Every structure is written in structure tokens, then in C-alpha cells.
Coordinates of C-alpha atoms and ligand atoms in Angstrom, one line a residue:
M1 CA -32.7 -4.1 16.3
K2 CA -33.0 -2.0 12.5
L3 CA -29.2 -0.7 11.3
L4 CA -28.4 2.1 9.7
V5 CA -25.0 0.7 7.9
T6 CA -22.8 3.7 6.1
G7 CA -19.9 1.8 3.6
G8 CA -22.0 -1.7 3.3
A9 CA -20.9 -1.8 -0.1
G10 CA -17.1 -1.7 0.6
F11 CA -14.7 -4.8 2.3
I12 CA -15.8 -4.1 5.8
G13 CA -19.3 -2.8 5.5
S14 CA -20.6 -6.2 3.5
A15 CA -19.2 -8.1 6.2
V16 CA -21.0 -6.7 8.4
V17 CA -24.2 -6.0 6.5
R18 CA -24.0 -9.9 5.6
R19 CA -23.3 -10.4 8.8
A20 CA -26.3 -8.7 10.6
I21 CA -28.9 -10.5 8.5
A22 CA -27.5 -13.8 9.3
D23 CA -28.2 -12.2 13.2
G24 CA -31.8 -12.1 12.5
H25 CA -31.5 -7.8 12.1
E26 CA -32.4 -5.3 9.2
V27 CA -30.5 -3.5 7.5
V28 CA -30.6 -0.3 5.4
N29 CA -26.9 0.6 3.6
L30 CA -26.2 3.5 3.2
D31 CA -23.5 4.1 0.7
A32 CA -22.4 6.8 -2.2
L33 CA -21.0 3.1 -4.2
T34 CA -17.3 5.2 -5.3
Y35 CA -14.3 2.6 -6.5
A36 CA -14.0 1.2 -3.4
A37 CA -17.3 -0.1 -3.8
C38 CA -18.6 -3.9 -5.2
L39 CA -22.7 -4.2 -5.4
A40 CA -22.2 -8.2 -5.9
N41 CA -20.3 -8.2 -1.9
L42 CA -24.5 -8.1 -1.3
A43 CA -25.7 -10.6 -4.0
S44 CA -26.1 -12.9 -1.0
V45 CA -28.2 -10.6 0.4
A46 CA -28.7 -8.7 -1.7
D47 CA -33.3 -10.2 -2.0
D48 CA -33.8 -10.6 1.7
P49 CA -37.1 -8.8 2.9
R50 CA -34.7 -7.3 5.7
Y51 CA -32.2 -5.7 3.4
S52 CA -32.5 -1.9 1.8
F53 CA -30.0 0.4 0.0
V54 CA -29.7 3.8 0.0
K55 CA -27.9 5.3 -2.5
A56 CA -26.5 9.1 -1.0
D57 CA -23.0 10.5 0.3
I58 CA -22.4 11.2 3.9
R59 CA -21.6 14.9 2.8
D60 CA -25.0 15.3 2.1
R61 CA -26.3 16.4 4.9
A62 CA -30.4 16.6 3.0
A63 CA -30.3 12.7 2.0
L64 CA -28.9 11.2 5.5
D65 CA -31.9 13.5 7.2
A66 CA -34.2 11.9 4.7
A67 CA -33.1 8.9 5.0
L68 CA -33.5 8.7 8.9
A69 CA -36.6 9.9 8.6
R70 CA -38.3 8.2 6.3
H71 CA -36.1 4.7 7.9
R72 CA -35.9 5.1 11.5
P73 CA -33.4 3.1 12.3
D74 CA -31.8 2.1 15.9
A75 CA -28.5 2.4 16.1
I76 CA -26.3 3.7 12.8
M77 CA -22.8 1.5 12.4
H78 CA -20.8 3.9 10.7
L79 CA -18.3 2.1 8.6
A80 CA -17.8 5.2 5.1
A81 CA -14.7 5.9 4.2
E82 CA -11.6 7.1 2.1
S83 CA -9.8 4.0 3.3
H84 CA -6.9 2.9 1.2
V85 CA -3.1 5.0 2.7
D86 CA -1.7 5.0 -0.6
R87 CA -4.1 7.1 -2.6
S88 CA -3.9 9.3 0.3
I89 CA -0.3 10.1 -0.1
D90 CA -1.3 11.2 -3.8
G91 CA -4.5 12.5 -3.5
P92 CA -5.5 13.3 0.9
A93 CA -8.0 16.1 0.2
S94 CA -11.4 12.9 -0.4
F95 CA -9.9 11.9 2.9
I96 CA -10.5 15.6 4.7
E97 CA -13.9 15.4 3.0
T98 CA -15.7 12.0 3.8
N99 CA -13.4 11.2 6.9
V100 CA -13.7 14.4 8.8
L101 CA -16.4 15.7 7.5
G102 CA -18.9 13.4 6.3
T103 CA -18.6 12.4 9.5
F104 CA -19.2 16.0 10.9
H105 CA -22.5 15.6 8.4
L106 CA -23.7 12.0 9.5
L107 CA -23.1 12.7 13.6
E108 CA -25.2 16.5 13.1
A109 CA -27.6 14.0 10.5
A110 CA -28.3 11.5 13.9
R111 CA -28.8 14.2 16.5
A112 CA -31.1 15.7 15.1
Y113 CA -32.7 12.0 14.3
W114 CA -32.3 10.8 18.0
Q115 CA -33.9 14.4 19.5
A116 CA -37.2 14.5 17.4
E117 CA -37.3 11.0 18.3
G118 CA -37.3 11.3 21.4
Q119 CA -33.6 10.2 22.5
P120 CA -34.0 6.8 22.9
E121 CA -32.2 6.1 25.4
G122 CA -31.2 2.1 23.5
F123 CA -29.9 4.1 20.4
R124 CA -26.2 4.3 19.1
F125 CA -23.3 5.6 16.7
H126 CA -21.3 2.8 16.0
H127 CA -17.8 4.9 14.2
V128 CA -16.3 2.3 13.5
S129 CA -11.7 3.5 13.0
T130 CA -8.2 2.7 12.8
D131 CA -5.3 1.5 15.0
E132 CA -3.3 3.5 12.5
V133 CA -4.4 7.5 14.7
F134 CA -2.7 5.9 17.7
G135 CA 1.4 6.0 15.4
S136 CA 3.8 3.5 14.9
L137 CA 5.2 1.3 17.6
G138 CA 8.7 0.5 18.1
A139 CA 9.7 -3.8 19.2
E140 CA 7.8 -3.2 22.0
G141 CA 4.7 -2.9 24.0
Q142 CA 1.2 -2.4 22.4
F143 CA -2.1 -0.2 21.2
T144 CA -5.0 0.4 24.7
E145 CA -8.0 2.3 24.6
A146 CA -5.5 5.4 26.3
T147 CA -2.6 5.7 24.3
P148 CA -2.8 9.1 23.3
Y149 CA -2.8 9.3 19.2
D150 CA 0.0 10.2 16.9
P151 CA -1.8 9.8 13.7
R152 CA 1.0 10.1 10.3
S153 CA -0.2 9.6 6.9
P154 CA -2.7 11.8 5.5
Y155 CA -5.6 8.9 5.8
S156 CA -4.6 8.0 9.6
A157 CA -4.9 11.6 10.8
S158 CA -8.7 12.0 8.2
K159 CA -9.9 8.8 10.8
A160 CA -7.6 10.5 13.8
G161 CA -9.8 13.6 13.8
S162 CA -13.3 12.2 13.1
D163 CA -13.0 10.3 15.9
H164 CA -12.2 13.5 17.6
L165 CA -16.1 15.0 16.5
V166 CA -17.7 11.3 17.6
R167 CA -16.0 12.1 20.7
A168 CA -17.2 15.6 22.2
W169 CA -20.8 15.0 20.2
H170 CA -21.2 12.6 23.2
E171 CA -19.0 15.1 25.3
T172 CA -21.0 18.0 25.0
Y173 CA -24.5 16.6 23.2
G174 CA -24.9 13.2 25.3
L175 CA -25.3 11.5 21.9
P176 CA -25.0 7.4 23.1
V177 CA -22.0 6.8 20.9
V178 CA -19.9 3.9 20.6
M179 CA -16.2 3.5 18.9
T180 CA -13.4 1.2 17.8
N181 CA -10.4 0.8 16.9
C182 CA -9.0 -2.3 14.5
S183 CA -6.3 -3.5 12.8
N184 CA -5.5 -4.4 9.9
N185 CA -8.9 -6.5 7.7
Y186 CA -8.4 -9.7 5.7
G187 CA -10.1 -11.4 4.5
P188 CA -12.8 -12.2 1.7
F189 CA -14.0 -9.8 -0.6
H190 CA -11.2 -7.7 0.1
F191 CA -10.7 -5.3 -2.9
P192 CA -7.6 -5.5 -4.9
E193 CA -5.4 -2.7 -4.6
K194 CA -4.6 -3.9 -0.8
L195 CA -1.4 -5.8 0.0
V196 CA -3.3 -9.3 1.1
P197 CA -5.3 -9.7 -2.7
V198 CA -2.2 -7.7 -4.7
V199 CA 0.4 -10.7 -2.9
I200 CA -2.7 -13.8 -3.9
L201 CA -3.5 -12.3 -7.4
N202 CA -0.1 -11.5 -8.0
A203 CA 1.5 -15.3 -7.0
L204 CA -0.9 -16.8 -9.1
E205 CA -0.4 -15.6 -12.2
G206 CA 3.4 -15.6 -12.0
Q207 CA 4.1 -12.1 -10.6
P208 CA 6.2 -10.4 -9.2
I209 CA 5.1 -10.0 -5.3
P210 CA 6.0 -5.8 -4.5
V211 CA 7.2 -5.2 -1.0
Y212 CA 7.4 -2.1 1.1
G213 CA 11.0 -2.0 2.6
R214 CA 12.3 -5.3 3.2
G215 CA 8.8 -5.8 5.0
E216 CA 9.7 -5.6 8.4
N217 CA 6.3 -3.4 8.9
V218 CA 4.2 -4.9 11.2
R219 CA 0.5 -5.4 10.8
D220 CA -2.4 -7.3 13.8
W221 CA -4.3 -9.6 11.2
L222 CA -7.9 -9.7 11.7
Y223 CA -10.2 -11.7 9.8
V224 CA -13.2 -9.0 7.9
E225 CA -15.8 -11.7 10.0
D226 CA -14.0 -12.0 13.8
H227 CA -14.3 -7.9 13.1
A228 CA -18.0 -7.5 11.7
D229 CA -18.8 -10.2 14.9
A230 CA -16.9 -8.3 17.1
L231 CA -18.7 -5.4 15.6
L232 CA -22.1 -6.2 15.9
T233 CA -20.9 -7.4 19.6
V234 CA -19.7 -3.8 20.1
I235 CA -23.5 -2.1 19.1
R236 CA -25.2 -4.9 20.7
R237 CA -23.6 -4.4 24.4
G238 CA -20.8 -1.7 24.8
A239 CA -21.3 1.4 26.7
P240 CA -22.4 4.7 26.0
G241 CA -19.1 6.7 25.5
R242 CA -16.2 3.6 25.2
S243 CA -13.7 2.3 22.7
Y244 CA -13.0 -1.0 22.3
N245 CA -9.9 -2.1 20.9
I246 CA -10.1 -4.3 18.3
G247 CA -7.6 -6.9 17.4
G248 CA -6.8 -10.2 15.6
E249 CA -4.5 -12.0 17.9
N250 CA -1.5 -12.3 14.6
E251 CA 0.6 -10.1 15.1
A252 CA 3.2 -10.4 11.4
R253 CA 5.7 -8.9 9.8
N254 CA 4.3 -8.2 6.1
I255 CA 7.4 -10.6 4.2
D256 CA 6.2 -13.4 6.8
L257 CA 2.8 -12.9 5.8
V258 CA 3.2 -12.6 1.7
R259 CA 5.5 -16.1 2.2
M260 CA 2.5 -17.5 4.2
I261 CA 0.6 -16.7 1.5
C262 CA 3.0 -18.5 -1.0
A263 CA 3.1 -21.2 0.8
L264 CA -0.7 -21.7 0.7
L265 CA -1.6 -21.1 -2.7
D266 CA 2.3 -23.1 -3.2
E267 CA -0.1 -26.2 -1.7
A268 CA -3.2 -24.9 -3.3
R269 CA -2.6 -25.1 -6.6
P270 CA 1.5 -26.5 -7.4
A271 CA 3.6 -24.2 -9.5
P272 CA 6.5 -24.8 -11.0
R273 CA 8.8 -22.5 -8.8
P274 CA 8.6 -22.3 -4.7
R275 CA 6.1 -18.6 -5.2
E276 CA 7.6 -17.3 -2.8
E277 CA 10.5 -16.1 -5.4
L278 CA 8.5 -13.7 -7.1
I279 CA 9.0 -11.5 -4.2
T280 CA 11.1 -7.7 -4.7
F281 CA 11.2 -5.1 -2.4
V282 CA 9.9 -1.5 -3.7
A283 CA 10.6 1.7 -2.1
D284 CA 9.4 2.2 1.2
R285 CA 6.1 3.5 1.6
P286 CA 6.7 7.1 2.4
G287 CA 5.5 7.6 6.6
H288 CA 5.0 3.7 6.5
D289 CA 4.6 2.8 10.6
L290 CA 6.8 0.4 11.9
R291 CA 4.3 -1.8 14.0
Y292 CA 1.1 -1.9 15.2
A293 CA -0.4 -4.2 18.1
I294 CA -3.7 -4.0 19.3
D295 CA -4.9 -4.3 23.0
P296 CA -7.6 -7.0 22.7
S297 CA -8.4 -6.7 26.9
R298 CA -11.0 -4.1 26.8
I299 CA -13.9 -6.0 24.6
A300 CA -12.9 -9.8 26.2
T301 CA -12.9 -9.0 29.4
E302 CA -16.1 -6.5 29.2
L303 CA -17.5 -8.0 25.7
G304 CA -16.3 -11.7 26.2
W305 CA -15.8 -11.2 22.9
R306 CA -12.2 -13.2 21.0
P307 CA -11.1 -13.9 17.7
S308 CA -11.6 -17.2 16.8
V309 CA -9.8 -17.8 13.6
T310 CA -5.4 -18.2 14.0
L311 CA -3.5 -16.0 10.5
E312 CA -2.6 -19.3 9.1
E313 CA -6.7 -20.4 9.1
G314 CA -7.6 -17.0 8.3
L315 CA -5.1 -16.8 5.2
R316 CA -6.1 -20.4 4.0
R317 CA -9.9 -19.6 3.6
T318 CA -9.5 -15.6 2.3
V319 CA -7.1 -18.0 -0.8
A320 CA -9.2 -20.5 -1.0
W321 CA -12.1 -17.7 -1.6
F322 CA -10.3 -16.1 -4.2
L323 CA -9.4 -18.9 -5.6
D324 CA -13.3 -19.8 -5.8
N325 CA -14.3 -16.2 -6.9
E326 CA -11.6 -14.8 -10.1
P327 CA -15.1 -13.6 -12.2
W328 CA -15.5 -11.4 -8.7
W329 CA -12.1 -10.1 -9.1
Q330 CA -11.6 -9.8 -12.6
A331 CA -14.0 -7.5 -12.9
L332 CA -12.7 -5.1 -9.9
R333 CA -9.1 -5.3 -12.2
D334 CA -10.7 -4.0 -15.4
R335 CA -11.2 -0.9 -13.4
A336 CA -8.6 1.7 -14.2
G337 CA -5.3 1.4 -11.9
L338 CA -6.4 -1.3 -10.2
G339 CA -3.6 -4.8 -8.9
Q340 CA -0.9 -2.0 -8.1
R341 CA 0.1 0.2 -5.4
L342 CA -0.1 4.2 -5.2
G343 CA 1.5 5.3 -3.4
L344 CA 5.1 4.9 -4.7
S345 CA 5.5 7.8 -7.0
A346 CA 4.9 10.3 -3.6
Ligands
NAD401 N1 -8.9 -2.3 5.9 C1 -9.6 -2.2 6.7 O1 -8.2 -3.3 7.7 C2 -9.6 -1.0 8.1 C3 -8.9 -0.8 9.4 C4 -9.4 -0.2 10.4 C5 -10.6 0.1 10.5 N2 -10.9 0.5 8.7 C6 -12.2 1.4 8.9 O2 -13.4 0.9 8.5 C7 -14.2 1.6 7.5 C8 -14.5 0.4 6.0 O3 -13.0 0.0 5.5 P1 -13.2 -0.7 4.4 O4 -12.0 -1.7 4.4 O5 -14.1 -1.7 4.6 O6 -13.5 0.5 3.9 P2 -13.4 0.1 2.5 O7 -12.5 1.3 1.1 O8 -13.9 -0.8 1.3 O9 -15.6 0.9 1.6 C9 -15.8 2.0 1.3 C10 -17.7 2.3 1.6 O10 -17.4 3.3 1.9 C11 -17.9 4.4 0.9 N3 -18.0 6.0 1.1 C12 -17.1 6.1 0.9 N4 -17.3 7.4 0.6 C13 -18.8 7.7 1.3 C14 -18.7 9.0 0.1 N5 -18.8 10.3 1.2 N6 -20.3 8.4 1.2 C15 -21.1 7.4 1.6 N7 -20.0 6.8 1.1 C16 -18.5 6.3 1.3 C17 -17.6 3.3 -0.4 O11 -18.3 3.4 -1.0 C18 -17.1 1.9 -0.1 O12 -18.1 1.7 -0.4 C19 -13.7 2.9 7.4 O13 -13.9 3.6 8.4 C20 -12.2 2.3 7.8 O14 -11.7 3.3 8.0 C21 -10.2 -0.5 8.3

């Protein structure tokens, strides 16, 4: 298949591009290269003849039309987004512009392209979204594909808006879309402003490890390479108009996740004192959702997909990757304003 992947220079997008090339697909990576992009994530495929790159913004309709006409993909996998909740609290405008308006322009460009190509049956527009659109759970229950939307941050509201547009383009125009809503990802190449890399790097350097509130928030952690595998399963076999929840079957409280990372680092790089002594509780994020949990039964029963690693194994691989790839994260941390969480001022 020839795939046009938006946001392929980001954390998850680059995992999808690497995996798609390994699986024998052709990939056109369309990315605006915002602060969150890192082309070094794609060093292993950059010289592959099946890989190409287009620098373009999804809000630029003319650039989207030109890329589609030139590359004529069999499917579009849409991952480009503003993705950091804390940034959305401090400055929501770019989240609305990219996640809502950008998705609108991409849908319109895809619709025009699909119609011009004679509406090929196998064409897919795959929209990658988040479980955060479903809001917050109490101690019990899981999100299914039928859970009503209840977004609570500017980020999740902008993703919810884009999900609604994608569904409407299917119902109204018949565009063959598939949608996925996944839980929190972690793994190699994770941008160093997000929780898991912040914990690894602060712990490594003996710096305080900031944990929101009392660390009681629960997330369902998904190893990024498992997520890429799930997305490629859905693009090949997902039914048009259908959405699939993707989870790691790995629920953990933030405080337990942080302790696990500290223990793995203590094992890999022994320090004079246990690193969990560096944990520092900080004022909670406004509107911080208590718990997310995914019911993954649809993707398991209909498409036969299950995550391949436990949280402990995934974290072990992630910690080892960060220890082995210091030049990668040092270069990103040297960009202004990173290595800290940003929403605390709101
Ligand atoms: N990271 C997670 O845990 C998670 C969980 C669920 C869903 N998602 C979703 O998965 C997708 C990818 O997330 P990520 O963590 O890899 O994000 P990321 O922030 O690491 O990467 C986003 C990429 O999109 C590009 N981009 C941003 N705005 C653009 C624009 N206007 N035009 C073109 N390119 C643009 C950036 O340059 C970057 O390369 C997003 O849609 C996000 O909402 C992420």
C-alpha cells in the first residue's frame, strides 16, 4: 500500500512510518515540522526508496491537494496534531487551528482526491484520536466505542471536534473513514516534555521528579510500537465508518508508573539513594481527568489485535532506549522551554 501519513515526524507518527516501511509499504510523510517534530526519529528509513517527505501544513489546502495529486496514495493516516494537554491549557488557539481546522482541510482535500480518482473502494482515511475525548472515569468502568463524548481540556475538545468532522464526512459524503481512539503512549523517541521521558531524565540526573496532585490519576499505558502495529492492522482490515479503541491493557496510577521507572533505573544505573526519593508532588493540572481505561474488545475480536508487551517490559525497553540515546534527547532538550511541564502556571 502507498500511505500518506500526516505528522510522521512526531512521536507516534514516526513509529508508524518506521513500521510501515518495515512491513513493505510505501510512505509519504507530510509534516509541518512544528516544535514537536524530530526528523532524527526517521533516520533509519530516510534513505529508503519507499520513503518520501513533504513539508506542508494541514491547514494549507493547496499544499494538501498538490501532495495528493503528486503522490496518489491508497490511504491517508492522519496523526498530525497539537498533542500536549499542558500546552493546550496555556494556549488553546493552535489546538483549534490544527486539530479542528487542519482536519477539516485534510478531509476536504481527501474527499476531492477520492472523488477525482473515481471513489476507489479500498481507499481509507484513518483518523487517529485519543481516549481523552470520552472524559474522565471513576474507579470503575471502561471506555467503549459507544461511550458518549465528554472532553474536558482544550486538547481533548479539539480532538473531539475533529472526530465529529470525520464521522460527518463519512455519513454525509460516504468518505471511507476508519477511526481509532487510543490511550496514553510511551516508548522510544518520546518527546522529552511528556510524563514518561520527564521522569526518566529527571531521575537519571538526580533532579526532583514532578508528579501532579498525589499521583492518583490512572492511565492505560500503550507501548508506542504496539500502537503502530494496531494502526496498521486497522488501515488494512478496519471496516469503513467504524471506530476502534486501542488500549495497552496496562492500567497504572501515575505514582506507581513513576516508581516503576525509578526502580528500573536503579537496576540499570545504580545510584547512591533510591531514585523514588526524588518524587515531588506539585499542584494538580486544572481539569485533570482522574482515570482513563480502554475496553479493547472490539479490536481484539474483530481484527485479532492485542498488545504484545506488559507495562513493565515496555518501560524496561523505554528506559534502556533513553539510556542508549542521549544525543537524541539532549538535542531536543536544548530547544527552549522543554524538559519541564508547562501547565502549572494556568
Ligand atoms: N501521545 C499520546 O499518548 C497520544 C494518545 C492518543 C492519541 N494521540 C494522537 O496521536 C497523534 C500523534 O500524537 P503524537 O504524540 O505523536 O504527537 P506529536 O506532538 O509527537 O507529533 C505531532 C506531529 O504533527 C506535526 N504537526 C503538528 N501540527 C501540524 C500541522 N498543522 N500540519 C502538519 N503537521 C503538523 C508535528 O510537526 C509533529 O511532527 C495525535 O493526533 C494525537 O492526538 C496521542
